Amino acid sequence: MFDDYVNFSYFCTMNIAQIKQAAIEAMGFDRLNAMQEVMLEEKSFGQNTLLLSPTGSGKTIAFLLPLIKHLSDQKSALVIVPSRELAIQIHEVFRKLKSGFRSVCCYGGHDIKKEIDALAGIGDNVPFLLIATSGRLKDHIERGNVPTNRISIVVLDEYDKSLELGFEDEMKFVVTSLSHVSQLILTSATHAMPIAPWLNFRNYRQIDFLKKDNMSEDSKYEVIDNLEIYQVKSPVKDKLDTLRDLLCSLDDDAQVIVFSNYRESSERIAHYLSDHGIESSLYHGGLEQDMREKALARFRGNAIRVLVSTDLASRGLDIPEVSHIIHYHLPADEEAFVHRNGRTARAGASGTAYLIIGPEEFVPAYLAKEPKYFRIRPNGTFKPSSFVSIYIGRGKKDKISKGDVLGFLTKNGGIDGSQIGRIDIYERCAYCAVRREVAKNVVEKVKGLKIKGEKTHYLIVSGS
């Protein structure tokens, strides 16, 4: 649960320039972007801050770097997030920064005993970063597990999403339980965000990197320069056949998220695609955590080219490979449209969004101009990914690392590193993308073998 904790005395002496350089080296950046630089300005420290920035713009790094400076001043920090996936992602980024400071990640569905042990092991005089969902954090505070008097800076990441999902009561309980908070940082990817009075969010600095200059006078929709938007006409109200033909009309290596407005609809879409030879991963809030982890691991590893999801996937997930967004259902509102499209055209890459328009539907009025029509190829074929995902029944709790998985498969599976793709390590399992043509042989060769001294299961994952 803790980051590597070495050379602590060195990290406690780091200044802003040293933190910046260390982050650039740890993340493999050429430099920080403008937003990250602004967040590291001296006048940002100690002042309440509202950070407005589009999805995919590097917001996590932007608020983590000031937190590292805060930790180096012997103060502890808290990041509150609306979802377990976002908590895990922020924790992984913090670990990647290799700051040397301890961090604990808490969220619903996680082993609470491990979290209690981690919180108990922080140490009285050691600065720490706690990353948590509001519900689980409330539980820990009520149990007396969190040293609330030691937290002096709080980040409410995706604050508006937390309000939208109904977490205001939990957030209020947490924030009002902290007695020594000197700075609040709120982040959002939209301007449309009420600030609750219980936050006492006064005299704040607003850092606005939303693209106001690119908005039309009649719309607040943020135009993304490298995003193309098309409309696809469905001749009937049921859009499933149109969706299939659209998917078969895209490039053979396209990574696609299909958004629907309802869990039941997402399941119906995934089942239909499977019945028509298009394998997909299903992702929504009604699934158990292990199923959601499996879906994301397969999609991120390019073992599956299509992710079918509700708006749960529209925020907080870093999936840089996404090239296409399909709005199977028209977004509920303009804000949902913005966040869905934010899953593509990230970090300078290009992307494309498609609105499937039924016979009784119209292009949303908030678009400044009507999108071009996209011509689909009826009765085409869909090429599966060149990778599949191998499930390994050991994970973080067994001290398994990506290097362990890579070394195990190359040593025992008869393959080299070029045939292995992305590796994702979760609490109790791991997923590794492997070239499709060798995967079956790899699983046969490693069956019954121990990884780090323990036997486990190795399976080619199929289904959503």
XYZ file of C-alpha atoms in Angstrom:
464
model
C 0.000 0.000 0.000
C 2.920 2.344 0.521
C 5.215 3.882 -2.026
C 8.883 3.022 -1.814
C 10.110 5.058 1.125
C 13.760 5.870 0.657
C 16.016 8.920 1.007
C 13.245 10.719 2.872
C 15.621 13.387 4.189
C 16.562 14.262 0.601
C 12.973 14.699 -0.528
C 12.216 16.935 2.436
C 14.783 19.424 1.139
C 13.536 19.612 -2.473
C 12.547 23.002 -3.813
C 10.081 23.657 -6.639
C 12.713 23.525 -9.378
C 14.005 20.176 -8.113
C 10.491 18.741 -7.842
C 9.768 19.876 -11.383
C 12.927 18.298 -12.786
C 12.406 15.070 -10.848
C 8.849 14.814 -12.211
C 9.976 15.407 -15.798
C 12.539 12.612 -15.479
C 10.173 10.196 -13.687
C 7.345 10.663 -16.204
C 9.575 10.819 -19.289
C 8.352 14.305 -20.256
C 10.277 16.843 -22.303
C 8.800 19.557 -20.086
C 5.727 20.383 -18.057
C 2.756 21.897 -19.863
C 1.551 25.445 -19.188
C -1.146 24.394 -16.715
C 1.287 22.321 -14.675
C 3.743 25.217 -14.603
C 1.054 27.622 -13.366
C 0.093 25.256 -10.550
C 3.723 25.284 -9.386
C 3.944 29.067 -9.162
C 4.746 30.377 -5.686
C 1.463 32.309 -5.459
C -0.479 29.031 -5.805
C 0.867 27.685 -2.525
C -1.354 28.223 0.489
C -4.190 29.775 -1.541
C -7.506 28.112 -2.297
C -7.475 27.176 -5.986
C -10.127 26.333 -8.586
C -8.478 24.460 -11.471
C -10.579 24.267 -14.652
C -9.092 22.113 -17.360
C -10.257 19.755 -20.130
C -10.001 16.015 -19.666
C -6.715 14.577 -20.870
C -4.764 17.786 -20.223
C -2.481 16.516 -17.451
C -4.556 17.758 -14.518
C -3.468 14.939 -12.188
C 0.208 15.892 -12.485
C -0.793 19.547 -12.129
C -2.172 19.071 -8.620
C 0.145 16.259 -7.487
C 3.323 18.307 -7.916
C 2.207 21.068 -5.494
C 1.197 18.296 -3.091
C 4.741 16.903 -3.213
C 6.059 20.351 -2.263
C 3.487 20.397 0.532
C 4.672 16.981 1.743
C 8.281 18.133 1.613
C 7.291 20.848 4.086
C 6.280 18.081 6.535
C 2.532 18.478 5.938
C 0.045 15.788 4.903
C -2.523 15.906 2.110
C -5.800 14.336 0.994
C -7.273 13.803 -2.499
C -11.013 13.003 -2.656
C -12.318 11.451 -5.902
C -15.735 10.299 -7.190
C -14.741 6.788 -8.325
C -12.488 3.886 -7.386
C -10.966 3.878 -10.880
C -9.871 7.495 -10.506
C -8.457 6.780 -7.037
C -6.381 3.903 -8.393
C -5.207 5.948 -11.367
C -4.077 8.910 -9.253
C -2.300 6.565 -6.854
C -0.444 4.933 -9.746
C 0.632 8.334 -11.101
C 1.839 9.384 -7.650
C 3.876 6.197 -7.320
C 5.324 6.762 -10.774
C 6.553 10.203 -9.682
C 8.824 8.402 -7.154
C 8.683 11.217 -4.645
C 9.651 8.980 -1.737
C 6.578 9.970 0.284
C 4.082 7.493 1.639
C 0.629 7.222 0.116
C -2.480 5.227 0.987
C -5.355 4.535 -1.433
C -8.837 3.738 -0.069
C -12.009 2.961 -2.006
C -15.139 0.842 -1.867
C -14.641 -2.774 -2.877
C -11.049 -2.790 -1.650
C -9.903 -4.916 1.300
C -10.689 -2.599 4.223
C -8.402 -4.499 6.608
C -5.429 -3.753 4.348
C -6.436 -0.096 4.313
C -6.714 -0.016 8.119
C -3.256 -1.593 8.442
C -1.817 0.905 5.965
C -3.347 3.887 7.776
C -2.122 2.561 11.127
C 1.410 2.228 9.753
C 1.803 5.819 8.609
C 3.797 6.963 11.659
C 3.251 9.976 13.891
C 5.792 12.317 12.315
C 5.689 11.177 8.701
C 3.913 13.266 6.028
C 1.558 11.220 3.870
C -0.838 11.459 0.932
C -4.268 9.848 1.288
C -6.260 9.223 -1.910
C -9.831 8.082 -1.353
C -13.442 7.986 -2.449
C -15.684 9.989 -0.140
C -17.851 7.091 1.080
C -14.941 4.867 2.099
C -13.143 7.852 3.635
C -16.203 8.710 5.749
C -16.218 5.121 7.009
C -12.537 5.304 8.014
C -13.007 8.647 9.788
C -15.989 7.307 11.735
C -13.857 4.319 12.788
C -11.070 6.658 13.919
C -8.585 5.287 11.370
C -7.582 8.611 9.783
C -5.366 11.167 11.606
C -7.626 14.031 10.557
C -5.684 16.625 12.575
C -2.590 16.075 10.390
C -4.180 16.834 7.006
C -3.655 20.447 5.965
C -4.379 20.452 2.210
C -7.341 18.838 0.418
C -7.933 18.272 -3.300
C -11.496 17.623 -4.458
C -10.811 16.137 -7.875
C -13.710 16.061 -10.363
C -15.643 18.002 -7.742
C -18.640 18.599 -10.007
C -18.855 14.881 -10.825
C -18.958 14.066 -7.110
C -21.894 16.457 -6.712
C -23.606 14.995 -9.755
C -23.273 11.457 -8.377
C -24.829 12.472 -5.041
C -21.706 12.404 -2.856
C -22.153 15.859 -1.330
C -23.153 14.586 2.129
C -20.087 12.321 2.337
C -17.764 15.096 1.132
C -19.268 17.540 3.614
C -18.749 15.073 6.460
C -15.125 14.517 5.485
C -14.149 18.141 4.943
C -15.865 19.384 8.100
C -14.121 16.597 10.070
C -10.702 18.056 9.223
C -9.617 20.655 11.737
C -6.339 21.947 10.287
C -6.990 22.454 6.557
C -5.216 25.555 5.244
C -5.795 25.080 1.509
C -8.453 23.575 -0.774
C -7.955 22.728 -4.451
C -11.061 22.019 -6.534
C -10.741 20.623 -10.058
C -13.316 20.377 -12.805
C -13.545 19.980 -16.564
C -16.540 22.314 -16.810
C -17.487 25.851 -15.816
C -20.977 24.724 -14.750
C -20.167 23.914 -11.139
C -21.817 25.260 -7.971
C -19.494 25.644 -4.996
C -21.150 24.474 -1.777
C -21.155 27.029 1.062
C -19.920 24.445 3.601
C -16.560 24.440 1.810
C -15.842 28.008 2.950
C -14.065 28.367 -0.381
C -13.162 32.058 -0.172
C -10.478 34.242 -1.731
C -9.610 31.535 -4.231
C -7.436 31.710 -7.298
C -9.090 30.473 -10.506
C -6.807 28.788 -13.029
C -8.876 28.371 -16.188
C -7.524 26.273 -19.037
C -10.889 25.512 -20.624
C -10.893 26.696 -24.229
C -13.209 29.678 -23.941
C -11.796 31.279 -27.093
C -12.983 28.321 -29.166
C -16.621 28.445 -28.039
C -19.358 29.822 -30.237
C -21.534 32.646 -28.926
C -24.559 30.321 -28.771
C -22.808 27.386 -27.163
C -20.444 26.610 -24.348
C -19.372 23.392 -26.095
C -15.585 23.332 -26.151
C -14.292 22.834 -29.672
C -11.288 20.526 -29.730
C -9.054 21.343 -32.669
C -7.996 17.753 -33.354
C -11.475 16.205 -32.939
C -13.728 15.572 -35.939
C -17.463 15.109 -35.378
C -19.758 13.212 -37.756
C -23.395 12.202 -37.749
C -24.633 8.788 -38.851
C -28.278 8.313 -39.759
C -30.101 5.242 -38.481
C -33.155 4.404 -40.634
C -34.948 2.816 -37.656
C -35.329 3.658 -33.971
C -33.318 0.586 -32.943
C -29.772 1.615 -33.885
C -27.996 -1.728 -33.378
C -27.596 -2.606 -37.065
C -26.335 0.912 -37.791
C -23.834 0.629 -34.958
C -22.532 -2.692 -36.290
C -22.119 -1.263 -39.802
C -20.385 1.827 -38.397
C -17.893 -0.276 -36.436
C -17.197 -2.349 -39.545
C -16.533 0.876 -41.482
C -13.750 2.109 -39.192
C -10.033 1.437 -39.508
C -8.912 -2.076 -38.585
C -6.845 -0.805 -35.643
C -9.430 1.649 -34.245
C -9.999 1.671 -30.480
C -13.625 2.666 -29.875
C -15.799 3.590 -26.895
C -19.539 3.215 -27.500
C -21.550 5.326 -25.045
C -25.154 4.625 -24.092
C -27.331 6.317 -21.492
C -28.371 3.232 -19.528
C -26.760 0.132 -18.017
C -29.374 -2.155 -19.554
C -28.773 -0.639 -22.983
C -25.011 -1.118 -22.643
C -25.551 -4.799 -21.856
C -27.936 -5.188 -24.792
C -25.417 -3.541 -27.133
C -22.546 -5.752 -25.929
C -24.615 -8.920 -26.343
C -25.747 -7.875 -29.822
C -22.186 -7.147 -30.922
C -21.012 -10.506 -29.589
C -23.789 -12.277 -31.490
C -22.598 -10.521 -34.668
C -18.900 -11.357 -34.331
C -17.690 -8.151 -32.651
C -16.147 -8.826 -29.255
C -16.388 -5.971 -26.764
C -15.819 -5.174 -23.108
C -18.769 -4.034 -21.003
C -18.257 -1.287 -18.416
C -20.822 0.278 -16.097
C -21.388 1.002 -12.413
C -23.542 -2.057 -11.813
C -20.680 -4.471 -12.438
C -18.501 -5.887 -9.679
C -15.066 -4.331 -9.410
C -13.261 -7.379 -10.809
C -15.449 -7.278 -13.919
C -14.746 -3.588 -14.400
C -11.006 -4.184 -13.952
C -11.153 -6.994 -16.508
C -13.008 -4.786 -19.000
C -10.527 -1.914 -18.701
C -7.471 -4.177 -18.744
C -8.581 -5.849 -21.980
C -9.415 -2.535 -23.625
C -6.273 -0.710 -22.474
C -4.163 -3.670 -23.560
C -5.753 -3.584 -27.033
C -7.009 -7.148 -26.553
C -10.483 -5.736 -27.211
C -11.098 -2.901 -29.650
C -14.568 -1.873 -28.432
C -15.602 -0.730 -24.946
C -19.371 -0.409 -24.424
C -20.123 1.870 -21.495
C -22.418 4.279 -19.735
C -21.139 7.749 -18.895
C -19.108 6.142 -16.096
C -16.244 5.906 -18.614
C -16.522 9.555 -19.617
C -14.325 10.866 -16.783
C -11.269 9.927 -14.821
C -10.013 7.134 -17.070
C -6.724 7.541 -18.888
C -6.969 5.423 -22.039
C -4.659 7.187 -24.520
C -5.268 4.701 -27.338
C -8.923 5.708 -27.930
C -9.355 6.995 -31.471
C -13.146 6.956 -31.867
C -16.146 7.846 -29.695
C -19.614 6.655 -30.730
C -22.670 8.249 -29.137
C -25.153 5.391 -29.530
C -27.593 7.400 -27.454
C -27.445 11.162 -27.757
C -25.824 12.594 -24.607
C -28.231 13.682 -21.872
C -26.840 17.214 -22.075
C -23.992 19.275 -23.436
C -21.740 18.587 -20.479
C -22.039 14.827 -21.018
C -21.140 15.364 -24.689
C -18.004 17.270 -23.705
C -16.839 14.630 -21.241
C -17.534 11.683 -23.530
C -15.559 13.293 -26.336
C -12.769 14.020 -23.865
C -11.836 10.316 -23.938
C -10.290 10.841 -27.395
C -8.076 13.504 -29.030
C -5.941 13.573 -25.873
C -2.378 14.784 -25.435
C -2.131 16.071 -28.994
C -3.547 12.957 -30.698
C -6.428 13.200 -33.167
C -9.839 11.629 -32.658
C -13.294 11.261 -34.150
C -16.761 11.315 -32.593
C -19.946 9.956 -34.194
C -23.538 10.785 -33.294
C -25.986 8.056 -34.350
C -29.201 9.941 -35.169
C -32.478 7.997 -35.179
C -35.471 8.864 -37.401
C -37.119 10.890 -34.617
C -33.924 12.561 -33.363
C -32.022 15.718 -34.261
C -28.449 16.938 -33.932
C -28.096 18.633 -30.499
C -28.715 22.365 -30.655
C -25.550 23.214 -28.717
C -23.350 22.282 -31.675
C -22.396 25.458 -33.535
C -22.835 23.755 -36.894
C -24.346 20.513 -38.095
C -21.727 17.746 -38.358
C -20.884 16.194 -41.701
C -22.486 12.876 -42.633
C -20.375 9.744 -42.365
C -21.037 7.085 -44.969
C -21.022 3.600 -43.509
C -20.351 0.376 -45.400
C -23.281 -2.033 -44.893
C -22.485 -5.710 -44.267
C -18.773 -5.124 -43.723
C -16.513 -7.203 -41.497
C -14.821 -6.320 -38.216
C -11.205 -7.298 -37.699
C -10.409 -8.471 -34.146
C -7.392 -7.178 -32.263
C -4.026 -8.814 -32.850
C -3.699 -9.238 -29.060
C -5.574 -11.258 -26.453
C -5.470 -10.850 -22.688
C -4.010 -13.481 -20.353
C -5.341 -13.524 -16.793
C -2.857 -14.304 -14.014
C -4.348 -15.091 -10.590
C -1.762 -13.164 -8.579
C -1.497 -9.412 -8.043
C -0.262 -6.582 -5.826
C -1.130 -8.409 -2.614
C 1.317 -11.123 -3.715
C 4.023 -8.514 -4.475
C 3.716 -9.195 -8.208
C 5.141 -6.461 -10.469
C 4.996 -5.853 -14.214
C 8.630 -6.928 -14.397
C 7.754 -10.207 -12.693
C 5.058 -10.938 -15.290
C 7.269 -9.968 -18.213
C 10.177 -12.057 -16.946
C 7.976 -15.058 -16.151
C 6.336 -15.164 -19.586
C 9.517 -14.610 -21.570
C 11.409 -17.218 -19.551
C 8.702 -19.880 -19.418
C 6.252 -19.058 -22.198
C 8.578 -19.341 -25.167
C 8.053 -15.743 -26.336
C 10.073 -12.522 -26.342
C 9.162 -9.050 -25.154
C 8.047 -7.910 -28.616
C 5.091 -10.332 -28.394
C 3.897 -8.883 -25.096
C 1.807 -5.725 -24.815
C 0.434 -3.823 -21.859
C 0.547 -5.387 -18.391
C -1.923 -4.285 -15.704
C -1.473 -5.333 -12.069
C -4.494 -5.242 -9.750
C -4.853 -6.133 -6.086
C -5.549 -9.837 -6.603
C -4.734 -10.513 -10.241
C -2.886 -9.307 -13.335
C -3.705 -9.061 -17.034
C -1.119 -9.244 -19.784
C -1.736 -8.560 -23.473
C -0.052 -11.171 -25.692
C -0.033 -11.616 -29.464
C -3.083 -13.644 -30.448
C -1.199 -16.223 -32.482
C 1.048 -17.285 -29.581
C -1.259 -16.869 -26.573
C -2.676 -20.398 -26.475
C 0.792 -21.927 -26.628
C 2.026 -19.578 -23.878
C -0.781 -20.610 -21.515
C -0.077 -24.295 -22.160
C 3.616 -23.842 -21.372
C 3.127 -21.958 -18.097
C 0.238 -24.085 -16.806
C 1.126 -25.409 -13.351
C 4.249 -23.246 -13.000
C 4.838 -20.990 -10.022
C 5.197 -17.235 -10.322
C 7.250 -15.803 -7.430
C 7.007 -19.147 -5.643
C 3.205 -19.487 -5.860
C 1.022 -21.565 -8.153
C -1.918 -19.825 -9.788
C -4.246 -19.844 -12.790
C -3.304 -18.607 -16.255
C -6.259 -18.122 -18.589
C -6.988 -16.483 -21.925
C -9.809 -14.066 -21.109
C -12.909 -14.078 -23.281
C -16.343 -12.527 -22.970
C -17.215 -9.048 -21.753
